[in-house]
CSV table of C-alpha atoms in Angstrom, one decimal:
chain,number,residue,atom,x,y,z
A,180,MET,CA,194.2,-87.6,-36.6
A,181,SER,CA,193.5,-91.2,-35.7
A,182,PRO,CA,189.9,-92.2,-35.3
A,183,ILE,CA,188.3,-91.8,-31.9
A,184,ARG,CA,187.4,-95.2,-30.5
A,185,VAL,CA,183.9,-95.9,-29.1
A,186,GLY,CA,182.7,-98.7,-26.9
A,187,LEU,CA,179.0,-99.5,-27.1
A,188,LEU,CA,177.1,-100.9,-24.1
A,189,GLY,CA,173.9,-102.6,-25.5
A,190,ILE,CA,173.2,-103.2,-29.1
A,191,GLY,CA,169.4,-103.4,-29.2
A,192,THR,CA,167.2,-101.1,-31.3
A,193,VAL,CA,169.1,-97.8,-30.7
A,194,GLY,CA,172.6,-99.5,-30.5
A,195,SER,CA,172.2,-101.2,-33.9
A,196,GLY,CA,170.8,-98.1,-35.4
A,197,THR,CA,173.8,-96.1,-34.2
A,198,TYR,CA,176.2,-98.7,-35.6
A,199,ASN,CA,174.4,-98.7,-39.0
A,200,VAL,CA,174.2,-94.9,-39.4
A,201,LEU,CA,177.8,-94.5,-38.3
A,202,GLN,CA,178.9,-97.0,-41.0
A,203,ARG,CA,176.6,-95.6,-43.7
A,204,ASN,CA,177.6,-92.0,-43.2
A,205,GLN,CA,181.1,-92.4,-42.0
A,206,GLU,CA,182.8,-90.2,-44.6
A,207,GLU,CA,180.4,-87.2,-44.0
A,208,ILE,CA,180.7,-87.7,-40.2
A,209,ARG,CA,184.5,-87.7,-40.5
A,210,ARG,CA,184.5,-84.5,-42.5
A,211,ARG,CA,182.3,-82.8,-39.9
A,212,ALA,CA,184.1,-84.2,-36.8
A,213,GLY,CA,187.6,-83.7,-38.2
A,214,ARG,CA,188.5,-87.3,-37.5
A,215,GLY,CA,187.0,-90.7,-37.9
A,216,ILE,CA,184.6,-92.2,-35.3
A,217,GLU,CA,184.7,-96.0,-35.0
A,218,ILE,CA,182.8,-98.4,-32.8
A,219,THR,CA,185.6,-100.8,-31.8
A,220,MET,CA,184.1,-102.7,-29.0
A,221,VAL,CA,180.5,-103.8,-28.1
A,222,ALA,CA,179.1,-105.4,-24.9
A,223,ASP,CA,175.8,-107.3,-24.9
A,224,LEU,CA,174.6,-110.3,-23.1
A,225,ASP,CA,173.4,-111.7,-26.4
A,226,THR,CA,176.8,-111.9,-28.1
A,227,ALA,CA,175.5,-113.9,-31.1
A,228,ARG,CA,173.1,-111.1,-31.9
A,229,ALA,CA,175.8,-108.5,-31.3
A,230,LYS,CA,178.2,-110.2,-33.7
A,231,ALA,CA,175.6,-110.5,-36.3
A,232,ALA,CA,174.9,-106.8,-36.0
A,233,VAL,CA,178.5,-105.5,-36.2
A,234,GLY,CA,180.3,-108.1,-38.2
A,235,PRO,CA,183.8,-109.5,-37.7
A,236,GLY,CA,185.7,-106.2,-37.4
A,237,VAL,CA,184.4,-105.3,-33.9
A,238,GLN,CA,185.3,-106.9,-30.6
A,239,VAL,CA,182.2,-108.3,-28.9
A,240,VAL,CA,182.1,-109.1,-25.2
A,241,ASP,CA,179.4,-110.1,-22.7
A,242,ASP,CA,180.7,-108.0,-19.8
A,243,ALA,CA,180.2,-104.3,-20.1
A,244,ARG,CA,183.0,-103.6,-17.5
A,245,LYS,CA,185.5,-104.9,-20.1
A,246,VAL,CA,184.5,-102.0,-22.4
A,247,VAL,CA,184.6,-99.5,-19.6
A,248,ALA,CA,188.1,-100.6,-18.5
A,249,SER,CA,189.6,-101.0,-21.9
A,250,PRO,CA,192.5,-98.5,-22.6
A,251,ASP,CA,191.5,-98.7,-26.3
A,252,VAL,CA,188.1,-97.0,-25.7
A,253,ASP,CA,187.8,-93.2,-25.6
A,254,ILE,CA,184.0,-92.8,-25.5
A,255,VAL,CA,181.5,-95.1,-23.9
A,256,ILE,CA,177.9,-95.1,-25.2
A,257,GLU,CA,175.5,-96.4,-22.6
A,258,LEU,CA,172.2,-97.8,-24.0
A,259,ILE,CA,171.4,-100.3,-21.3
A,260,GLY,CA,168.8,-98.1,-19.6
A,261,GLY,CA,167.4,-98.1,-16.0
A,262,TYR,CA,168.9,-96.9,-12.8
A,263,GLY,CA,171.0,-99.9,-11.6
A,264,ILE,CA,173.9,-101.3,-13.5
A,265,ALA,CA,173.8,-98.4,-15.9
A,266,LYS,CA,174.6,-95.9,-13.2
A,267,GLN,CA,177.5,-98.0,-12.0
A,268,LEU,CA,178.9,-98.3,-15.5
A,269,VAL,CA,178.6,-94.6,-16.3
A,270,LEU,CA,180.3,-93.6,-13.1
A,271,GLU,CA,183.1,-96.1,-13.7
A,272,ALA,CA,183.6,-94.9,-17.2
A,273,ILE,CA,183.8,-91.3,-15.9
A,274,GLU,CA,186.3,-92.4,-13.2
A,275,ALA,CA,188.4,-94.0,-15.9
A,276,GLY,CA,188.6,-90.7,-17.7
A,277,LYS,CA,186.2,-91.7,-20.6
A,278,HIS,CA,183.6,-89.5,-22.1
A,279,VAL,CA,180.0,-90.8,-22.0
A,280,VAL,CA,177.1,-90.6,-24.4
A,281,THR,CA,173.8,-91.9,-23.1
A,282,ALA,CA,170.1,-92.1,-24.1
A,283,ASN,CA,169.1,-92.8,-20.5
A,284,LYS,CA,166.7,-90.1,-19.4
A,285,ALA,CA,165.6,-92.0,-16.3
A,286,LEU,CA,169.2,-92.3,-15.0
A,287,LEU,CA,170.0,-88.6,-15.6
A,288,ALA,CA,166.7,-87.3,-14.3
A,289,VAL,CA,167.2,-89.1,-11.0
A,290,HIS,CA,171.0,-89.2,-10.6
A,291,GLY,CA,172.1,-86.5,-13.0
A,292,THR,CA,173.4,-84.2,-10.3
A,293,GLU,CA,175.9,-86.9,-9.0
A,294,ILE,CA,176.9,-87.9,-12.6
A,295,PHE,CA,177.5,-84.4,-13.9
A,296,ALA,CA,179.5,-83.5,-10.8
A,297,ALA,CA,181.7,-86.6,-11.3
A,298,ALA,CA,182.2,-85.7,-14.9
A,299,HIS,CA,183.1,-82.1,-14.0
A,300,ARG,CA,185.7,-83.3,-11.5
A,301,LYS,CA,187.3,-85.7,-14.1
A,302,GLY,CA,187.2,-83.2,-17.0
A,303,VAL,CA,185.1,-85.4,-19.2
A,304,MET,CA,181.8,-84.9,-21.1
A,305,VAL,CA,178.4,-86.6,-20.5
A,306,ALA,CA,176.3,-86.0,-23.6
A,307,PHE,CA,172.6,-86.9,-23.7
A,308,GLU,CA,170.9,-85.5,-26.7
A,309,ALA,CA,169.2,-88.8,-27.3
A,310,ALA,CA,167.7,-88.8,-23.9
A,311,VAL,CA,165.0,-86.3,-24.8
A,312,ALA,CA,162.7,-86.4,-27.9
A,313,GLY,CA,164.7,-88.9,-29.9
A,314,GLY,CA,166.0,-87.3,-33.1
A,315,ILE,CA,164.8,-83.8,-32.3
A,316,PRO,CA,167.9,-81.7,-31.3
A,317,ILE,CA,166.2,-80.0,-28.4
A,318,ILE,CA,169.0,-80.3,-25.9
A,319,LYS,CA,171.5,-78.6,-28.3
A,320,ALA,CA,168.9,-75.9,-29.0
A,321,LEU,CA,168.4,-75.2,-25.3
A,322,ARG,CA,172.1,-75.4,-24.3
A,323,GLU,CA,173.5,-73.5,-27.3
A,324,GLY,CA,171.0,-72.1,-29.9
A,325,LEU,CA,168.9,-70.3,-27.3
A,326,THR,CA,171.7,-69.3,-24.9
A,327,ALA,CA,171.0,-65.6,-25.3
A,328,ASN,CA,167.4,-66.0,-24.1
A,329,SER,CA,165.8,-65.9,-20.7
A,330,ILE,CA,163.6,-68.9,-21.2
A,331,GLN,CA,160.0,-68.3,-20.1
A,332,TRP,CA,158.4,-71.7,-20.5
A,333,ILE,CA,158.7,-75.0,-22.3
A,334,ALA,CA,155.8,-77.3,-23.2
A,335,GLY,CA,156.4,-80.6,-25.0
A,336,ILE,CA,154.7,-83.7,-26.4
A,337,ILE,CA,157.7,-85.8,-25.4
A,338,ASN,CA,156.2,-89.3,-25.3
A,339,GLY,CA,155.2,-90.9,-28.6
A,340,THR,CA,153.2,-93.8,-27.0
A,341,THR,CA,150.7,-91.5,-25.2
A,342,ASN,CA,150.4,-89.1,-28.2
A,343,PHE,CA,149.6,-92.1,-30.4
A,344,ILE,CA,146.9,-93.3,-27.9
A,345,LEU,CA,145.3,-89.8,-27.6
A,346,SER,CA,145.4,-89.3,-31.4
A,347,GLU,CA,143.6,-92.7,-31.9
A,348,MET,CA,141.1,-91.9,-29.2
A,349,ARG,CA,140.2,-88.6,-31.0
A,350,ASP,CA,140.2,-90.1,-34.5
A,351,LYS,CA,138.2,-93.2,-33.7
A,352,GLY,CA,136.2,-92.2,-30.7
A,353,LEU,CA,137.5,-95.2,-28.7
A,354,ASP,CA,138.2,-95.5,-25.0
A,355,PHE,CA,141.7,-95.6,-23.6
A,356,ASP,CA,141.8,-99.4,-22.8
A,357,ILE,CA,140.9,-100.4,-26.3
A,358,VAL,CA,143.4,-98.0,-27.9
A,359,LEU,CA,146.2,-99.1,-25.5
A,360,LYS,CA,145.8,-102.8,-26.7
A,361,GLU,CA,146.0,-101.6,-30.3
A,362,ALA,CA,149.2,-99.6,-29.5
A,363,GLN,CA,150.7,-102.7,-28.0
A,364,ARG,CA,149.8,-104.8,-31.0
A,365,LEU,CA,151.4,-102.3,-33.3
A,366,GLY,CA,154.6,-101.9,-31.2
A,367,TYR,CA,154.0,-98.3,-30.1
A,368,ALA,CA,153.5,-99.4,-26.5
A,369,GLU,CA,155.5,-101.8,-24.4
A,370,ALA,CA,154.0,-104.9,-22.9
A,371,ASP,CA,154.3,-103.0,-19.6
A,372,PRO,CA,153.4,-99.4,-20.6
A,373,THR,CA,153.4,-98.0,-17.1
A,374,PHE,CA,156.2,-95.5,-17.5
A,375,ASP,CA,154.6,-94.1,-20.7
A,376,ILE,CA,150.9,-94.0,-19.8
A,377,GLU,CA,151.5,-92.8,-16.2
A,378,GLY,CA,153.6,-89.9,-17.4
A,379,VAL,CA,156.9,-91.0,-15.8
A,380,ASP,CA,158.9,-91.1,-19.1
A,381,ALA,CA,157.7,-87.6,-20.0
A,382,GLY,CA,158.5,-86.5,-16.4
A,383,HIS,CA,162.1,-87.7,-16.8
A,384,LYS,CA,162.5,-85.7,-20.0
A,385,VAL,CA,161.0,-82.5,-18.9
A,386,THR,CA,163.1,-82.6,-15.7
A,387,LEU,CA,166.2,-82.5,-18.0
A,388,MET,CA,164.9,-79.7,-20.1
A,389,SER,CA,164.0,-77.7,-17.0
A,390,ALA,CA,167.5,-78.0,-15.6
A,391,ILE,CA,169.0,-76.7,-18.9
A,392,ALA,CA,166.4,-74.0,-19.4
A,393,PHE,CA,166.6,-72.5,-15.9
A,394,GLY,CA,170.0,-73.6,-14.5
A,395,ILE,CA,168.5,-75.6,-11.7
A,396,PRO,CA,169.6,-79.1,-10.5
A,397,VAL,CA,167.9,-82.1,-12.0
A,398,GLN,CA,165.2,-83.1,-9.4
A,399,PHE,CA,162.7,-85.5,-10.8
A,400,ASP,CA,161.5,-86.2,-7.2
A,401,LYS,CA,159.9,-82.7,-7.2
A,402,ALA,CA,158.0,-83.0,-10.5
A,403,TYR,CA,154.3,-83.4,-10.6
A,404,VAL,CA,153.4,-86.4,-12.8
A,405,GLU,CA,150.0,-87.5,-14.0
A,406,GLY,CA,149.2,-89.8,-16.9
A,407,ILE,CA,146.4,-90.4,-19.3
A,408,THR,CA,144.7,-93.5,-17.8
A,409,GLY,CA,141.8,-91.5,-16.4
A,410,LEU,CA,140.8,-89.9,-19.8
A,411,ALA,CA,137.6,-91.1,-21.5
A,412,ALA,CA,136.5,-90.8,-25.1
A,413,GLN,CA,133.9,-88.3,-24.2
A,414,ASP,CA,136.5,-86.0,-22.8
A,415,ILE,CA,138.3,-86.0,-26.1
A,416,ARG,CA,135.0,-85.3,-27.8
A,417,TYR,CA,133.9,-82.5,-25.5
A,418,ALA,CA,137.3,-80.8,-25.8
A,419,GLU,CA,136.9,-80.9,-29.6
A,420,GLN,CA,133.5,-79.3,-29.4
A,421,LEU,CA,134.9,-76.5,-27.2
A,422,GLY,CA,137.8,-75.9,-29.7
A,423,TYR,CA,140.5,-77.8,-27.9
A,424,ARG,CA,142.5,-81.0,-28.2
A,425,ILE,CA,143.9,-83.0,-25.3
A,426,LYS,CA,147.6,-83.7,-25.2
A,427,LEU,CA,149.9,-85.1,-22.5
A,428,LEU,CA,152.3,-82.2,-22.0
A,429,GLY,CA,155.6,-81.9,-20.1
A,430,ILE,CA,155.6,-78.3,-18.9
A,431,THR,CA,158.3,-76.3,-17.1
A,432,LYS,CA,157.7,-72.6,-16.5
A,433,ARG,CA,159.3,-69.6,-14.8
A,434,ALA,CA,156.9,-68.4,-12.1
A,435,ALA,CA,157.0,-65.7,-9.5
A,436,ASN,CA,157.6,-68.2,-6.8
A,437,GLY,CA,160.0,-70.6,-8.5
A,438,ILE,CA,160.0,-73.1,-11.4
A,439,GLU,CA,157.0,-75.1,-12.4
A,440,LEU,CA,157.8,-78.7,-13.3
A,441,ARG,CA,154.8,-80.9,-14.3
A,442,VAL,CA,153.4,-83.5,-16.6
A,443,HIS,CA,149.7,-84.0,-17.1
A,444,PRO,CA,147.0,-84.1,-19.8
A,445,SER,CA,146.2,-80.6,-21.0
A,446,LEU,CA,143.5,-79.0,-23.1
A,447,VAL,CA,145.4,-77.0,-25.9
A,448,PRO,CA,143.6,-74.7,-28.3
A,449,ALA,CA,143.1,-76.6,-31.6
A,450,LYS,CA,144.7,-73.7,-33.6
A,451,ARG,CA,148.1,-74.2,-31.9
A,452,LEU,CA,150.6,-76.0,-34.0
A,453,ILE,CA,151.4,-78.4,-31.1
A,454,ALA,CA,147.8,-79.4,-30.8
A,455,ASN,CA,148.0,-80.8,-34.4
A,456,VAL,CA,151.0,-83.1,-33.6
A,457,GLU,CA,149.5,-86.6,-34.2
A,458,GLY,CA,150.5,-90.2,-33.9
A,459,ALA,CA,153.8,-91.1,-32.3
A,460,MET,CA,155.5,-87.8,-33.2
A,461,ASN,CA,157.0,-85.5,-30.7
A,462,ALA,CA,157.1,-81.7,-30.5
A,463,VAL,CA,158.5,-79.1,-28.1
A,464,VAL,CA,157.6,-75.4,-27.9
A,465,VAL,CA,160.0,-73.1,-26.2
A,466,GLN,CA,159.2,-69.5,-25.3
A,467,GLY,CA,162.2,-67.2,-25.0
A,468,ASP,CA,162.2,-63.5,-24.2
A,469,ALA,CA,164.3,-62.6,-27.3
A,470,VAL,CA,163.5,-65.2,-29.8
A,471,GLY,CA,159.8,-65.5,-29.0
A,472,THR,CA,158.1,-68.9,-29.7
A,473,THR,CA,160.1,-71.7,-31.4
A,474,LEU,CA,158.8,-75.2,-32.2
A,475,TYR,CA,160.8,-78.4,-32.6
A,476,TYR,CA,159.1,-81.3,-34.3
A,477,GLY,CA,160.1,-84.8,-35.3
A,478,LYS,CA,160.4,-88.5,-34.4
A,479,GLY,CA,160.8,-88.9,-30.7
A,480,ALA,CA,161.9,-92.6,-30.8
A,481,GLY,CA,163.0,-95.3,-33.1
A,482,SER,CA,166.3,-96.9,-34.1
A,483,GLU,CA,167.8,-94.3,-36.5
A,484,PRO,CA,166.1,-91.1,-35.3
A,485,THR,CA,167.6,-91.8,-31.8
A,486,ALA,CA,170.9,-92.9,-33.4
A,487,SER,CA,171.0,-89.5,-35.1
A,488,ALA,CA,171.1,-87.8,-31.7
A,489,VAL,CA,173.7,-90.3,-30.3
A,490,ILE,CA,176.0,-89.7,-33.2
A,491,ALA,CA,175.6,-85.9,-33.0
A,492,ASP,CA,176.9,-86.3,-29.4
A,493,LEU,CA,179.8,-88.4,-30.6
A,494,VAL,CA,180.7,-85.7,-33.2
A,495,ASP,CA,180.6,-83.0,-30.5
A,496,ILE,CA,183.0,-85.0,-28.3
A,497,ALA,CA,185.3,-85.8,-31.2
A,498,ARG,CA,185.6,-82.0,-31.9
A,499,LEU,CA,186.1,-81.1,-28.3
A,500,HIS,CA,188.1,-84.2,-27.2
A,501,THR,CA,191.3,-82.2,-26.7
A,502,ALA,CA,189.8,-78.9,-25.7
A,503,ASP,CA,190.3,-77.4,-22.3
A,504,PRO,CA,187.3,-78.6,-20.2
A,505,GLU,CA,186.7,-75.0,-19.0
A,506,HIS,CA,185.9,-74.0,-22.6
A,507,ARG,CA,183.3,-76.7,-23.3
A,508,VAL,CA,179.6,-76.1,-23.2
A,509,PRO,CA,178.5,-77.0,-19.6
A,510,HIS,CA,176.4,-80.1,-19.2
A,511,LEU,CA,173.4,-78.1,-18.0
A,512,ALA,CA,174.1,-75.0,-20.1
A,513,PHE,CA,175.0,-72.9,-17.0
A,514,GLN,CA,178.4,-72.9,-15.4
A,515,PRO,CA,178.5,-75.5,-12.5
A,516,ASP,CA,179.2,-72.7,-9.9
A,517,ALA,CA,176.4,-70.5,-11.2
A,518,MET,CA,173.5,-72.9,-10.9
A,519,SER,CA,170.3,-71.5,-9.4
A,520,ASP,CA,168.6,-72.5,-6.1
A,521,LEU,CA,165.2,-71.5,-7.4
A,522,PRO,CA,162.6,-73.9,-5.8
A,523,VAL,CA,160.3,-76.2,-7.8
A,524,VAL,CA,156.8,-74.9,-7.2
A,525,PRO,CA,154.4,-77.4,-5.5
A,526,MET,CA,151.5,-78.3,-7.8
A,527,SER,CA,149.1,-76.9,-5.2
A,528,ASP,CA,150.6,-73.4,-5.8
A,529,VAL,CA,150.5,-73.6,-9.7
A,530,VAL,CA,148.1,-71.2,-11.3
A,531,THR,CA,146.2,-72.5,-14.4
A,532,SER,CA,142.7,-72.9,-15.8
A,533,TYR,CA,140.6,-76.0,-15.9
A,534,TYR,CA,138.2,-78.3,-17.8
A,535,LEU,CA,135.8,-80.1,-15.5
A,536,ARG,CA,133.4,-82.9,-16.4
A,537,LEU,CA,130.7,-83.9,-13.9
A,538,LYS,CA,128.3,-86.7,-14.2
A,539,VAL,CA,125.2,-85.3,-12.5
A,540,ALA,CA,121.6,-86.1,-11.8
A,541,ASP,CA,119.3,-84.7,-14.5
A,542,GLU,CA,117.3,-82.5,-12.1
A,543,ALA,CA,116.7,-78.8,-11.5
A,544,GLY,CA,119.2,-76.8,-9.4
A,545,VAL,CA,122.3,-78.9,-10.0
A,546,LEU,CA,124.1,-76.4,-12.2
A,547,ALA,CA,123.3,-73.6,-9.6
A,548,LYS,CA,124.8,-75.6,-6.8
A,549,VAL,CA,128.0,-76.4,-8.8
A,550,THR,CA,128.5,-72.8,-10.0
A,551,GLY,CA,127.8,-71.6,-6.5
A,552,ILE,CA,130.6,-73.7,-5.1
A,553,LEU,CA,133.0,-72.3,-7.7
A,554,ALA,CA,131.9,-68.7,-7.0
A,555,GLY,CA,132.4,-69.3,-3.3
A,556,ALA,CA,136.0,-70.4,-4.0
A,557,GLY,CA,136.6,-67.3,-6.1
A,558,ILE,CA,136.8,-69.3,-9.4
A,559,SER,CA,135.2,-67.7,-12.4
A,560,ILE,CA,133.7,-69.6,-15.2
A,561,ASP,CA,134.7,-69.2,-18.9
A,562,ALA,CA,132.2,-71.6,-20.5
A,563,VAL,CA,129.5,-74.2,-19.7
A,564,LEU,CA,128.4,-77.1,-21.8
A,565,GLN,CA,125.4,-79.1,-20.6
A,566,ARG,CA,124.3,-82.2,-22.6
A,567,GLU,CA,120.8,-83.5,-22.9
A,568,ALA,CA,120.3,-86.6,-20.7
A,569,ASP,CA,119.1,-88.6,-23.7
A,570,GLU,CA,122.4,-87.8,-25.6
A,571,VAL,CA,124.5,-89.0,-22.7
A,572,GLY,CA,122.7,-92.0,-21.2
A,573,GLY,CA,120.1,-92.9,-23.9
A,574,GLU,CA,116.4,-92.4,-23.9
A,575,GLY,CA,114.9,-92.1,-20.4
A,576,SER,CA,118.3,-91.4,-18.8
A,577,THR,CA,118.3,-89.8,-15.4
A,578,HIS,CA,121.8,-88.4,-15.6
A,579,THR,CA,123.8,-86.1,-17.8
A,580,ASP,CA,127.2,-84.6,-18.3
A,581,LEU,CA,128.1,-81.0,-17.2
A,582,ILE,CA,131.2,-79.6,-18.7
A,583,ILE,CA,132.8,-76.4,-17.3
A,584,LEU,CA,135.8,-74.4,-18.4
A,585,THR,CA,137.2,-72.1,-15.8
A,586,HIS,CA,139.5,-69.1,-15.8
A,587,GLU,CA,142.8,-69.2,-14.0
A,588,CYS,CA,143.1,-70.0,-10.3
A,589,VAL,CA,145.6,-71.5,-7.9
A,590,GLU,CA,145.4,-75.3,-7.9
A,591,ALA,CA,144.8,-75.5,-4.1
A,592,ARG,CA,141.6,-73.4,-4.4
A,593,MET,CA,140.4,-75.7,-7.2
A,594,ASN,CA,141.2,-78.8,-5.1
A,595,GLY,CA,138.9,-77.4,-2.3
A,596,ALA,CA,136.1,-76.7,-4.7
A,597,LEU,CA,136.3,-80.1,-6.3
A,598,ALA,CA,136.0,-81.7,-2.8
A,599,GLN,CA,132.9,-79.8,-2.1
A,600,MET,CA,131.3,-80.6,-5.5
A,601,GLN,CA,132.2,-84.3,-5.2
A,602,ALA,CA,130.3,-84.4,-1.9
A,603,LEU,CA,127.0,-83.2,-3.6
A,604,PRO,CA,124.5,-86.1,-3.7
A,605,THR,CA,123.6,-85.1,-7.3
A,606,VAL,CA,127.2,-85.7,-8.5
A,607,LEU,CA,127.1,-89.3,-9.4
A,608,ALA,CA,130.7,-90.2,-10.3
A,609,PRO,CA,134.3,-89.0,-9.7
A,610,ILE,CA,134.8,-85.6,-11.3
A,611,THR,CA,137.2,-85.4,-14.3
A,612,ARG,CA,139.6,-82.5,-14.0
A,613,ILE,CA,142.0,-81.6,-16.9
A,614,ARG,CA,144.2,-78.5,-16.8
A,615,LYS,CA,144.0,-76.1,-19.7
A,616,GLU,CA,147.1,-74.5,-21.3
A,617,GLU,CA,146.6,-71.7,-23.8
A,618,LEU,CA,150.4,-71.7,-24.7
A,619,ALA,CA,150.1,-68.1,-26.0
């Protein structure tokens, strides 16, 4: 068969990695796909950079629409990112009858329902393995490898920047702001790291995994998203003393009243494998009713790890290019007419357990008042750690830290108790609340 022809939109870090890996491993890829896969056309505003990256054998243009409209392109790879022009180009490619491969988790998490519906109507594929966890094949595992299972929950470290920051805070005892600057200097964090450190990037990714795991529409607007900017070095240290590590987790879970969809810092028992994922690495734990617990670990970003996922999608499309659309794996694993209308559970209705750190006046009766409020709200205590004032504030200090671990309760009840505790005159600073996930 003649090679399948690919048009590439954007040849930055991932685009150049995709071109290089495809060239380097072209013979093995051809043997697996059953036909060659060739990038024949590239669009990038920096045409000089693009020409240097791909050499003379590939047509380079500065207008992405020329690639989308070209009759000589079978598959369009979208690596531009964002919600704007990328959405228009993807929809135009679909309308032109072209398959699409994308690493754009933000686009799919927000507009995926529209994009997948358009692709279904036109009988083309939209493949997005590279959109979640870089080189880890978690989308394929959820869509195909675990298809016999009723998925119970997924918990993932799916943002390398925040995991690097939390690892450095734990290893070096430094506060968030200091480690963020170091992460930016080393290239692990962007100049504007907002999407990473506020949990938005992880929210996009867990939204996609949730849709595939539970057969619900992609609905990022209903996800609860909380980042790591409020964490302090002492929280990392206290968690360690209690046998936990703090990780930013993307969590989606089957609950009695719907599907949980949330991103936030979590205390995870130090003995769990995922608690020991360090640096910029990613990991996803999936709990299925038949298979039990499975763990997927690897590089969540970078040129060639992400290119590995992009090319895997290209191979899938090359294999299925001529197949009846009804016999392909559905975009979100479930048949389009069999999607569920299970609601996303509001965060106030989520049941979990908690770590609380209170900066309190070092005087008698403070602990009794705090525990009394928790008891009045029906929240039971698992453990209490009270530091000596001298340890926290130095010799002669008049304040100390009170750390409490609770048993499970509904979030709304904890919110009410926190408001009461915060109002106590002996509570001297905003209370730190971190959810606790046993992942058992």
